[in-house]
PDB file of C-alpha atoms in Angstrom:
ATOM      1  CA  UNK A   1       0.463 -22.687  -9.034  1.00  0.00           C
ATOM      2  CA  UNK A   2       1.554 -20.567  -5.607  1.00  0.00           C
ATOM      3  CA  UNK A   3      -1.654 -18.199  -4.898  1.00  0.00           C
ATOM      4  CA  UNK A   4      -1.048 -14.294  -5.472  1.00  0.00           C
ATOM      5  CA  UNK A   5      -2.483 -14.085  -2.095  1.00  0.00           C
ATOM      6  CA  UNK A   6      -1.936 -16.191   0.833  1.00  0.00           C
ATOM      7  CA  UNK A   7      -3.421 -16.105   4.328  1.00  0.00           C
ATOM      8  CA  UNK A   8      -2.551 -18.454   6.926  1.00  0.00           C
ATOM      9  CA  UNK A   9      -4.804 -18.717  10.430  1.00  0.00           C
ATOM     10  CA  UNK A  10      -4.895 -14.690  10.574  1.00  0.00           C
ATOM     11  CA  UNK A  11      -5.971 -13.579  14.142  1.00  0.00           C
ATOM     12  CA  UNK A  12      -7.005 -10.063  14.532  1.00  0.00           C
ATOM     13  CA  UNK A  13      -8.268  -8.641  17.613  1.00  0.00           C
ATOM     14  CA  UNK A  14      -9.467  -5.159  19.055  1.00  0.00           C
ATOM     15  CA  UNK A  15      -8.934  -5.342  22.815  1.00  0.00           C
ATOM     16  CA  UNK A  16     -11.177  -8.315  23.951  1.00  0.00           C
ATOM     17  CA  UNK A  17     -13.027  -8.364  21.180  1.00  0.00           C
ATOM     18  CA  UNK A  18     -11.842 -10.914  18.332  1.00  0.00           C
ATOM     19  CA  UNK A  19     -13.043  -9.669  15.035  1.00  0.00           C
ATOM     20  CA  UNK A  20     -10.884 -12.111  12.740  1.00  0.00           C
ATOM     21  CA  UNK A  21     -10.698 -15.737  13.984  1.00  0.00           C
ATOM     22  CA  UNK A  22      -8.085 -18.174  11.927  1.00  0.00           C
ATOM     23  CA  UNK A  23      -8.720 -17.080   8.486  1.00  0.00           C
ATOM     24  CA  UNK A  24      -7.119 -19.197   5.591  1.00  0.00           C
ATOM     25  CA  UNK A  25      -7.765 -18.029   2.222  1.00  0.00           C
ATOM     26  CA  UNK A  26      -5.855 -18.250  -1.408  1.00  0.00           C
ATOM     27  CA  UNK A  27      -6.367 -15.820  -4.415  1.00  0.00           C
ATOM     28  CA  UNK A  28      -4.984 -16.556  -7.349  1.00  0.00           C
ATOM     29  CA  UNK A  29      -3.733 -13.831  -9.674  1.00  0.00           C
ATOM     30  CA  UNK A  30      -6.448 -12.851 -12.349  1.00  0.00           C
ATOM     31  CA  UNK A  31      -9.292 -14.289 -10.005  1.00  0.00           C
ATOM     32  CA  UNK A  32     -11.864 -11.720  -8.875  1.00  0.00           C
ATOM     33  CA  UNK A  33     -12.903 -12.700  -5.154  1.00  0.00           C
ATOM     34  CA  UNK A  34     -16.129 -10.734  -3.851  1.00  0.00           C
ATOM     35  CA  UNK A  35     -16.350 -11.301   0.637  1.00  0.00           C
ATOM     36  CA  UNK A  36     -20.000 -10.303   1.484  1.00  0.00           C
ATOM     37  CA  UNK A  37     -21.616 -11.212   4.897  1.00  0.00           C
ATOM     38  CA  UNK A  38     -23.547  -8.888   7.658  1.00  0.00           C
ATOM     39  CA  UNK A  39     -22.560  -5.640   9.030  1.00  0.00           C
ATOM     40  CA  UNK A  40     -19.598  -6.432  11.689  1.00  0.00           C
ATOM     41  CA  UNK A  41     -18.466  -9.651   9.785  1.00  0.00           C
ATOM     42  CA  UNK A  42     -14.757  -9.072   9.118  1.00  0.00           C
ATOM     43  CA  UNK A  43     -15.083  -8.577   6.203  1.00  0.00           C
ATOM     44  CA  UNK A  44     -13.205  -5.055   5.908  1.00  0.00           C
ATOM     45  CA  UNK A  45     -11.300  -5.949   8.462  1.00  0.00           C
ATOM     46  CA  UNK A  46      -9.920  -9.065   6.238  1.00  0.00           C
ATOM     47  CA  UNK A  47      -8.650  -7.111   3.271  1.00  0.00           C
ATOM     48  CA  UNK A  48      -7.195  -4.071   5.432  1.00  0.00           C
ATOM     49  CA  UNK A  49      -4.980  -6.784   7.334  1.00  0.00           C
ATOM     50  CA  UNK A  50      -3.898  -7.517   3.595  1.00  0.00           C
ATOM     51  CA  UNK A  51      -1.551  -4.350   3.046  1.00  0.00           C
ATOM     52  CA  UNK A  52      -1.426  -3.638   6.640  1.00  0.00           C
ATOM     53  CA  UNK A  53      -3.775  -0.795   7.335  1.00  0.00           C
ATOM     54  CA  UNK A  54      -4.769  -3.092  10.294  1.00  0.00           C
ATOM     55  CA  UNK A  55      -2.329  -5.029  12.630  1.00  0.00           C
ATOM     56  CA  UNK A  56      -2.953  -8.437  13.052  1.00  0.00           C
ATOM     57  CA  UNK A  57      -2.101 -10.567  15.954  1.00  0.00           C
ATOM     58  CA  UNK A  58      -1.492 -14.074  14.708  1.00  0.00           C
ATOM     59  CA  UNK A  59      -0.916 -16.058  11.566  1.00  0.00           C
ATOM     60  CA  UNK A  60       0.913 -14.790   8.325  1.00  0.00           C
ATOM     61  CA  UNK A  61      -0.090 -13.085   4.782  1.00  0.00           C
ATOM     62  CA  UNK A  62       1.811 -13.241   1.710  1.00  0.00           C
ATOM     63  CA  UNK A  63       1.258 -10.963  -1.221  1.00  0.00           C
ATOM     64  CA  UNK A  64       2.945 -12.640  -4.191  1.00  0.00           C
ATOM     65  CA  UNK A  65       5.527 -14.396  -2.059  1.00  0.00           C
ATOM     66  CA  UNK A  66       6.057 -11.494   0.227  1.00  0.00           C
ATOM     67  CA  UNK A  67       5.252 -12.235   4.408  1.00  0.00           C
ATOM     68  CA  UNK A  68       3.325  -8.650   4.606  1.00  0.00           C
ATOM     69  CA  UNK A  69       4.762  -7.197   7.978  1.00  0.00           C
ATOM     70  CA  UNK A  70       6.151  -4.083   9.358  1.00  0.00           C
ATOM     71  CA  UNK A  71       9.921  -3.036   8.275  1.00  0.00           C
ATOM     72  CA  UNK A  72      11.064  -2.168   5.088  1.00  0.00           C
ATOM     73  CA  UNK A  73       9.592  -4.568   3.042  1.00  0.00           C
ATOM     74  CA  UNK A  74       5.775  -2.887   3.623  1.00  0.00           C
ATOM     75  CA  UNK A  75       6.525  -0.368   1.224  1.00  0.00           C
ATOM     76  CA  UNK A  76       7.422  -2.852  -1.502  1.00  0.00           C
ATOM     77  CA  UNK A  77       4.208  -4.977  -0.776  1.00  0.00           C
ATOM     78  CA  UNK A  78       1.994  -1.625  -0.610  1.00  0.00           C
ATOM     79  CA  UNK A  79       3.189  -0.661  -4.290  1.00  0.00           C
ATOM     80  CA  UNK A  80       2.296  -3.956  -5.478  1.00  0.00           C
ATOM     81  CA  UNK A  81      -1.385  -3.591  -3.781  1.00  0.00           C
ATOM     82  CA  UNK A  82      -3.951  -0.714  -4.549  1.00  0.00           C
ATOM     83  CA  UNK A  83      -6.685   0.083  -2.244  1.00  0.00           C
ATOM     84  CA  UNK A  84     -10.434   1.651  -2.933  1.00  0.00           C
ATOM     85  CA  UNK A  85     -12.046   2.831   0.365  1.00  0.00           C
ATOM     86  CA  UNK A  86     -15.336   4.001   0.836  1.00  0.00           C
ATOM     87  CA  UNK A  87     -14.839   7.284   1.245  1.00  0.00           C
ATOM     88  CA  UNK A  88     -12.883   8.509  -2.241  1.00  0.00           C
ATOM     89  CA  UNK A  89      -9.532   9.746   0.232  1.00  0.00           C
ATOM     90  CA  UNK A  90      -8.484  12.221  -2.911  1.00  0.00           C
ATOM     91  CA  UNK A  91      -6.389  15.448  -2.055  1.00  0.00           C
ATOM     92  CA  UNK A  92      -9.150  17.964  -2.305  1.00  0.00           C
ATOM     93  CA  UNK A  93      -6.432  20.443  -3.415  1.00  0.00           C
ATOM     94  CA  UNK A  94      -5.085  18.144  -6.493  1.00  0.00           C
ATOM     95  CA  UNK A  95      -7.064  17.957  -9.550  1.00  0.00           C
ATOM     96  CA  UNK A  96      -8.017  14.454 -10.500  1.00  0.00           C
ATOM     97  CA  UNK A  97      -4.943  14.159 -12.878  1.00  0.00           C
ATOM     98  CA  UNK A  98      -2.714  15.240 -10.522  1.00  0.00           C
ATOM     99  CA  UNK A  99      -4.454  12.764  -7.475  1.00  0.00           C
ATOM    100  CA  UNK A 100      -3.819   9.502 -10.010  1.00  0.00           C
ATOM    101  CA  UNK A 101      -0.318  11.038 -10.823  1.00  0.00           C
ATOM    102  CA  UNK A 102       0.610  11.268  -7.379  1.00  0.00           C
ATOM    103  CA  UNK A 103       1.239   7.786  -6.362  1.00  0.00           C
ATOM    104  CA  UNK A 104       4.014   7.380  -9.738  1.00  0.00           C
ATOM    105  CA  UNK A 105       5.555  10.504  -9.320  1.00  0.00           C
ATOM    106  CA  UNK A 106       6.144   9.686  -5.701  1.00  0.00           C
ATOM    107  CA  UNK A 107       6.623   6.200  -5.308  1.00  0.00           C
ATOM    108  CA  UNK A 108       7.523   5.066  -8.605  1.00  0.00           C
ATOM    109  CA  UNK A 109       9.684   8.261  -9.171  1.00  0.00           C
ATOM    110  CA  UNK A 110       8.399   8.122 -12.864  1.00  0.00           C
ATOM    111  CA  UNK A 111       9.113  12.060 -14.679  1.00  0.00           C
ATOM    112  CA  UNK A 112       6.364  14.023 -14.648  1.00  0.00           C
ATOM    113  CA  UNK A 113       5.207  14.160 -18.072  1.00  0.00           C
ATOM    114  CA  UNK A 114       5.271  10.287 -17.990  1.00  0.00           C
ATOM    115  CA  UNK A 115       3.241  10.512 -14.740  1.00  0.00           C
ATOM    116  CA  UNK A 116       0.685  12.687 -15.992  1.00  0.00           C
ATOM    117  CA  UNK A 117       0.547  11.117 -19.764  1.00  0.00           C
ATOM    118  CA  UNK A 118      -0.486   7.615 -17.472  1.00  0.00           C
ATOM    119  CA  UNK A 119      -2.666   9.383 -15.252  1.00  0.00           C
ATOM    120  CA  UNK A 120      -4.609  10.538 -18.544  1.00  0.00           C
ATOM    121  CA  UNK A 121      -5.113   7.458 -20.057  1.00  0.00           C
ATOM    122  CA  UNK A 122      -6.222   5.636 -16.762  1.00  0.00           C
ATOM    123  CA  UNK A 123      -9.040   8.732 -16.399  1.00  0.00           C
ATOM    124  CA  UNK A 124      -9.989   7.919 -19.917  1.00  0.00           C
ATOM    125  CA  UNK A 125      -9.830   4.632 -19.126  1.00  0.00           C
ATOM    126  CA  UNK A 126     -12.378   5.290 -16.485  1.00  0.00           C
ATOM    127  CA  UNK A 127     -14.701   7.652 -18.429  1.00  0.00           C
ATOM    128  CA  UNK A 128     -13.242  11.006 -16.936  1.00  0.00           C
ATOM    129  CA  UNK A 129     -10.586  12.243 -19.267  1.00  0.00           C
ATOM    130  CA  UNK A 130     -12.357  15.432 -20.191  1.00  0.00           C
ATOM    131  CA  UNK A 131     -12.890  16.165 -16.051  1.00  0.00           C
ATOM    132  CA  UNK A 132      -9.187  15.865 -15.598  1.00  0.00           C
ATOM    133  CA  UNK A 133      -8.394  19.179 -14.482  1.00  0.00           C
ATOM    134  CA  UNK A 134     -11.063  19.565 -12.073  1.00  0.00           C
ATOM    135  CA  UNK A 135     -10.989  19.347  -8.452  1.00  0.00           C
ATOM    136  CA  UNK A 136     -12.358  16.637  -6.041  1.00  0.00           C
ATOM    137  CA  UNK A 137     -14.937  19.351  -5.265  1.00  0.00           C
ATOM    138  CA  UNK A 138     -16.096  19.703  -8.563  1.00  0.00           C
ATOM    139  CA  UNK A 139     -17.035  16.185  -9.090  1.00  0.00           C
ATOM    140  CA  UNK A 140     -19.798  14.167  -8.304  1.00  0.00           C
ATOM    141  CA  UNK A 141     -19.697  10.948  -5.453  1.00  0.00           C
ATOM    142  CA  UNK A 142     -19.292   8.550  -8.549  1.00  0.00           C
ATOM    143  CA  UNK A 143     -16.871  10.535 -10.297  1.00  0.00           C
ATOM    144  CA  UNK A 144     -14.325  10.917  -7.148  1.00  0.00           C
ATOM    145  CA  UNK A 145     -14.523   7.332  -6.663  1.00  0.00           C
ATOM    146  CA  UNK A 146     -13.842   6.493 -10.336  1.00  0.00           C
ATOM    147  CA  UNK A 147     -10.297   8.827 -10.128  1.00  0.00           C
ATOM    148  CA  UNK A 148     -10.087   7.032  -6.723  1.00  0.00           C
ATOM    149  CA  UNK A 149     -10.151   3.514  -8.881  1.00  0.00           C
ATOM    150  CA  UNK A 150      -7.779   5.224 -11.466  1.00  0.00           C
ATOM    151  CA  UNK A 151      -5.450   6.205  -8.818  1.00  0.00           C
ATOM    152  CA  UNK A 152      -5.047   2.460  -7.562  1.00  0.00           C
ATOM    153  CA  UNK A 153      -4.292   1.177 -11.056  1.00  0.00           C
ATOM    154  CA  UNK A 154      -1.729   3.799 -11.581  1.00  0.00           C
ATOM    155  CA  UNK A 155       0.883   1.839  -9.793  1.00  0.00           C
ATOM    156  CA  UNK A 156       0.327  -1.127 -11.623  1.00  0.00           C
ATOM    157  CA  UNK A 157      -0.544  -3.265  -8.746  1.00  0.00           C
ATOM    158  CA  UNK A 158      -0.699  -6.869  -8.804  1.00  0.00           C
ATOM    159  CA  UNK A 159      -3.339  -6.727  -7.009  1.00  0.00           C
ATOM    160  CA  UNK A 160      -6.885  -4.005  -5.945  1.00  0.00           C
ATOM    161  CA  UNK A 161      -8.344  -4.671  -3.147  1.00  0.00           C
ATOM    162  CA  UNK A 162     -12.001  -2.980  -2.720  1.00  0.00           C
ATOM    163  CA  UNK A 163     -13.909  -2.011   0.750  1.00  0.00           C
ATOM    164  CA  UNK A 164     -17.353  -1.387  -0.237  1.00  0.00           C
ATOM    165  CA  UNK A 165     -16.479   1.340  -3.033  1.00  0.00           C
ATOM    166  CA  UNK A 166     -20.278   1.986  -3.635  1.00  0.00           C
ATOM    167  CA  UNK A 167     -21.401   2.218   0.015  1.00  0.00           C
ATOM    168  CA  UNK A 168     -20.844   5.613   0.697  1.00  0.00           C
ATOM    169  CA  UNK A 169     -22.561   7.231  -3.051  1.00  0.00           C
ATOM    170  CA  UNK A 170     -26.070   8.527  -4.199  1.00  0.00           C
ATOM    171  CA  UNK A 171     -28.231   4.961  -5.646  1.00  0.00           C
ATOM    172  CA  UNK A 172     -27.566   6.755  -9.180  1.00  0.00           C
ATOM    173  CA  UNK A 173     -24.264   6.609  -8.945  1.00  0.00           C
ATOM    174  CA  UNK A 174     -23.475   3.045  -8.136  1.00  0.00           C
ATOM    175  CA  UNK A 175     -24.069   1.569 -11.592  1.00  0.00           C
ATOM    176  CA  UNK A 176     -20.961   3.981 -12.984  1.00  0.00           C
ATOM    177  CA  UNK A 177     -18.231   2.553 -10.393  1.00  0.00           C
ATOM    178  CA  UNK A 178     -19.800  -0.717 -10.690  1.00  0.00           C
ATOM    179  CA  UNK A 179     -19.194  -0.496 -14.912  1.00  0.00           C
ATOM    180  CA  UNK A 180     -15.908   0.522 -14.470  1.00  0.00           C
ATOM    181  CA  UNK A 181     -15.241  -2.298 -11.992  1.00  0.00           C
ATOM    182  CA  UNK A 182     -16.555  -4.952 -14.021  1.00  0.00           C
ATOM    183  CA  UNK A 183     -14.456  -3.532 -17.284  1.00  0.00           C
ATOM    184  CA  UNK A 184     -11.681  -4.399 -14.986  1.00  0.00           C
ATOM    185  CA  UNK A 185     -12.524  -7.639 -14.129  1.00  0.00           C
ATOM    186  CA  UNK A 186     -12.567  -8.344 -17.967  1.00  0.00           C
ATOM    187  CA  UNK A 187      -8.632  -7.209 -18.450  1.00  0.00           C
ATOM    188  CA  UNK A 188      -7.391  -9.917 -16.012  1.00  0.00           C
ATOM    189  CA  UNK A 189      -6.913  -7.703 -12.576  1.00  0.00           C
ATOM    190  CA  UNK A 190      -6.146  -9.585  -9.736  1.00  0.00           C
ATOM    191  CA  UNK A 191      -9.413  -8.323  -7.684  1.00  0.00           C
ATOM    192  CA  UNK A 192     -10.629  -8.871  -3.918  1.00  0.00           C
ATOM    193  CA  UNK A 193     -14.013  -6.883  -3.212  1.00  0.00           C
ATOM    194  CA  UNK A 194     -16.420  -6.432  -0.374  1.00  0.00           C
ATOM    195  CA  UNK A 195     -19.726  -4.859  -1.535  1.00  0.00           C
ATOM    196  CA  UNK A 196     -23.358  -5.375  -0.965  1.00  0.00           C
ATOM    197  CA  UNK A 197     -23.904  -5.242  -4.280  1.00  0.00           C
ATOM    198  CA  UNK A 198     -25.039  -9.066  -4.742  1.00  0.00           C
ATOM    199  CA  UNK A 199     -26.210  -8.939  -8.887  1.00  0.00           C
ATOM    200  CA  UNK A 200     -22.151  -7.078  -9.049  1.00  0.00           C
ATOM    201  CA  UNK A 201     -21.031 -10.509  -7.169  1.00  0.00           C
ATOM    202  CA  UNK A 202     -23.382 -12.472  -9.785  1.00  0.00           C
ATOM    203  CA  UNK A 203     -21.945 -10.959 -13.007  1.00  0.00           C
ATOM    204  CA  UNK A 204     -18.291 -10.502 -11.767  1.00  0.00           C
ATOM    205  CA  UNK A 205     -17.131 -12.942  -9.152  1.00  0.00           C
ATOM    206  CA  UNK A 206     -15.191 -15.910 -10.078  1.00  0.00           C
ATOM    207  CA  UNK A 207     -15.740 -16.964  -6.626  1.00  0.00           C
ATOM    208  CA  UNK A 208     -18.056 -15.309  -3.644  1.00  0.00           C
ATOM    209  CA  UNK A 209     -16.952 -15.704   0.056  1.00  0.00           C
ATOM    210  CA  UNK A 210     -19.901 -15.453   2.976  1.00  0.00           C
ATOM    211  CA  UNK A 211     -18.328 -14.304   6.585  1.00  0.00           C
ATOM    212  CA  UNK A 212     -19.923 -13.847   9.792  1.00  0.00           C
ATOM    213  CA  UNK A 213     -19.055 -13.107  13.166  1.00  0.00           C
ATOM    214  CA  UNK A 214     -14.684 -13.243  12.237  1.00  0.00           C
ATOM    215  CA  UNK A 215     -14.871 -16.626   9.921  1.00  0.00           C
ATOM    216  CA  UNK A 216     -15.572 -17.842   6.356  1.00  0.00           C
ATOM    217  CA  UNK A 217     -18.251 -19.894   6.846  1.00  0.00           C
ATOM    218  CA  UNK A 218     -18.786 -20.523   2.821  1.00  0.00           C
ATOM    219  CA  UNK A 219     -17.250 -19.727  -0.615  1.00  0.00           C
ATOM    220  CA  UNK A 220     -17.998 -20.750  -4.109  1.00  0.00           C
ATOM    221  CA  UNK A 221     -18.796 -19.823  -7.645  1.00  0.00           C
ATOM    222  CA  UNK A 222     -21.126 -17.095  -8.190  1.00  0.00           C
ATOM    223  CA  UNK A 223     -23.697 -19.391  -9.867  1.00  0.00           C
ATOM    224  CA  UNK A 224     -23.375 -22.204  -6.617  1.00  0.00           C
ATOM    225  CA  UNK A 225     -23.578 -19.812  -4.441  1.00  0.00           C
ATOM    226  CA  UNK A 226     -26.445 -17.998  -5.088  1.00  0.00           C
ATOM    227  CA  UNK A 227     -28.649 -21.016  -6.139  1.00  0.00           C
ATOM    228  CA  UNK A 228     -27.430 -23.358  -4.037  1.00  0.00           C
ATOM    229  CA  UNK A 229     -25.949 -22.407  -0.805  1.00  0.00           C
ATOM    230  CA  UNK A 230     -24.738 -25.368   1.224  1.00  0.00           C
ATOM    231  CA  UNK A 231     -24.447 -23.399   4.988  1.00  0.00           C
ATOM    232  CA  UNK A 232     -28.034 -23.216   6.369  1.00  0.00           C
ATOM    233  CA  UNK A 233     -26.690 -19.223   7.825  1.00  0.00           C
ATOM    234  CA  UNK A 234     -25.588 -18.668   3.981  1.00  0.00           C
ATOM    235  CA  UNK A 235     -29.082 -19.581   3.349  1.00  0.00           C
ATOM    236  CA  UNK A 236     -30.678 -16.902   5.542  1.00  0.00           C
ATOM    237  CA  UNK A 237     -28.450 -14.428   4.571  1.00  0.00           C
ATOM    238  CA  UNK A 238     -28.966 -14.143   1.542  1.00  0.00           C
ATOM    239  CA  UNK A 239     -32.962 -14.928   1.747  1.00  0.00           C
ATOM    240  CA  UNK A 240     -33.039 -11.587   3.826  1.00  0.00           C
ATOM    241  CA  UNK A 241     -31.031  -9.691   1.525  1.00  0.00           C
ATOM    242  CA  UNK A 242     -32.139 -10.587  -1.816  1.00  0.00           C
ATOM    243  CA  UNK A 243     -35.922  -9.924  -0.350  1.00  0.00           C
ATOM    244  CA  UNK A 244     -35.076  -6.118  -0.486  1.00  0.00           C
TER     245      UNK A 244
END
């Protein structure tokens, strides 16, 4: 079975500095992949060079068969992939129906009333339906970023692609985006994550990926991984951060 996902010896580089350094990875559709690693590992870096948000200077990615460059197919290969930041990017002027409603209307050219009956469910869906009239402003950290996961599912992409969605919010508020999040993970969503959140990676993950310094330097099952690393840097890492 051809990978949803495909990444061939991606290069990225800022100036002299090399921050990606011949990446190969597969994810197939329905798997949920969670990259962790240290601050400054790539591993942002890796999913951003997946729907383009960062330019990469060698090697190829393929989202579901498409080679994800710059031209006219980009578009195409952005629809198919949503993206959850750290920092909720909603319109502060758009209520939170009209934020998730946004990306059909525009992209999808869907009517309105369609747009806005999906938008509903996917805020229910999410535990906000009775909060969909309010504004960004109005919500709380967890909340945005919730309407900011509802907005990526409303264009049905084949894949969601996560950059440490709980990094920016108040410790209370984690466990809500994390719910939602794993409820996904349950319906079949094609998933790639980077978090912190190591008991999230546990529970979730059908496979966890350890970077440092630009590479992968180990992946496996949730349960292999966290019991019995192989890498002896693995092995510190996550002695360090499982002290805490």
């Amino acid at each position: 079975m051809t990978a949803l996902i495909q990444i061939r010896g991606l290069c990225k580089s800022y100036g002299a500095f090399q921050a990606l350094h011949s990446i190969d990875l597969d994810v197939s559709a329905g798997e949920v992949v969670v990259v962790i690693g240290p601050s400054g590992s790539g591993k942002s870096t890796l999913i951003r060079c997946i729907n383009l948000l960062e330019d990469y200077q060698g090697g190829e990615i393929l989202v579901d068969g498409e080679k994800v460059v710059r031209g006219k197919a980009l578009a195409k290969v952005r629809a198919e992939v949503g993206m959850v930041f750290q920092s909720f990017n909603l319109f502060p002027h758009l209520t939170a129906l009209a934020n998730v409603a946004l990306g059909p209307l525009r992209v999808r050219h869907m009517p309105q009333r369609e747009a806005e009956a999906r938008a509903l469910a996917l805020l229910d869906k999410v535990g906000l339906a009775a909060h969909a009239h309010k504004l960004p402003g109005q919500l709380s950290g967890g909340q945005q970023q919730r309407v900011a996961i509802a907005r990526a599912l409303a264009m049905e992409p084949k894949v969601l692609l996560f950059d440490e969605p709980t990094s920016a919010l108040d410790p209370e508020m984690v466990g809500e985006v994390l719910d939602v999040m794993q409820a996904l993970a349950r319906t079949g969503v094609t998933m790639v994550i980077v978090t912190h959140e190591m008991g999230f990676a546990r529970r979730v993950a059908d496979r966890v990926i350890f970077m440092e310094a630009g590479r992968v330097i180990e992946q496996a099952p949730p349960a292999e991984f966290f019991s019995a690393p192989r890498e002896e840097r693995t092995q510190a890492f996550l002695q360090a951060i499982l002290q805490h």
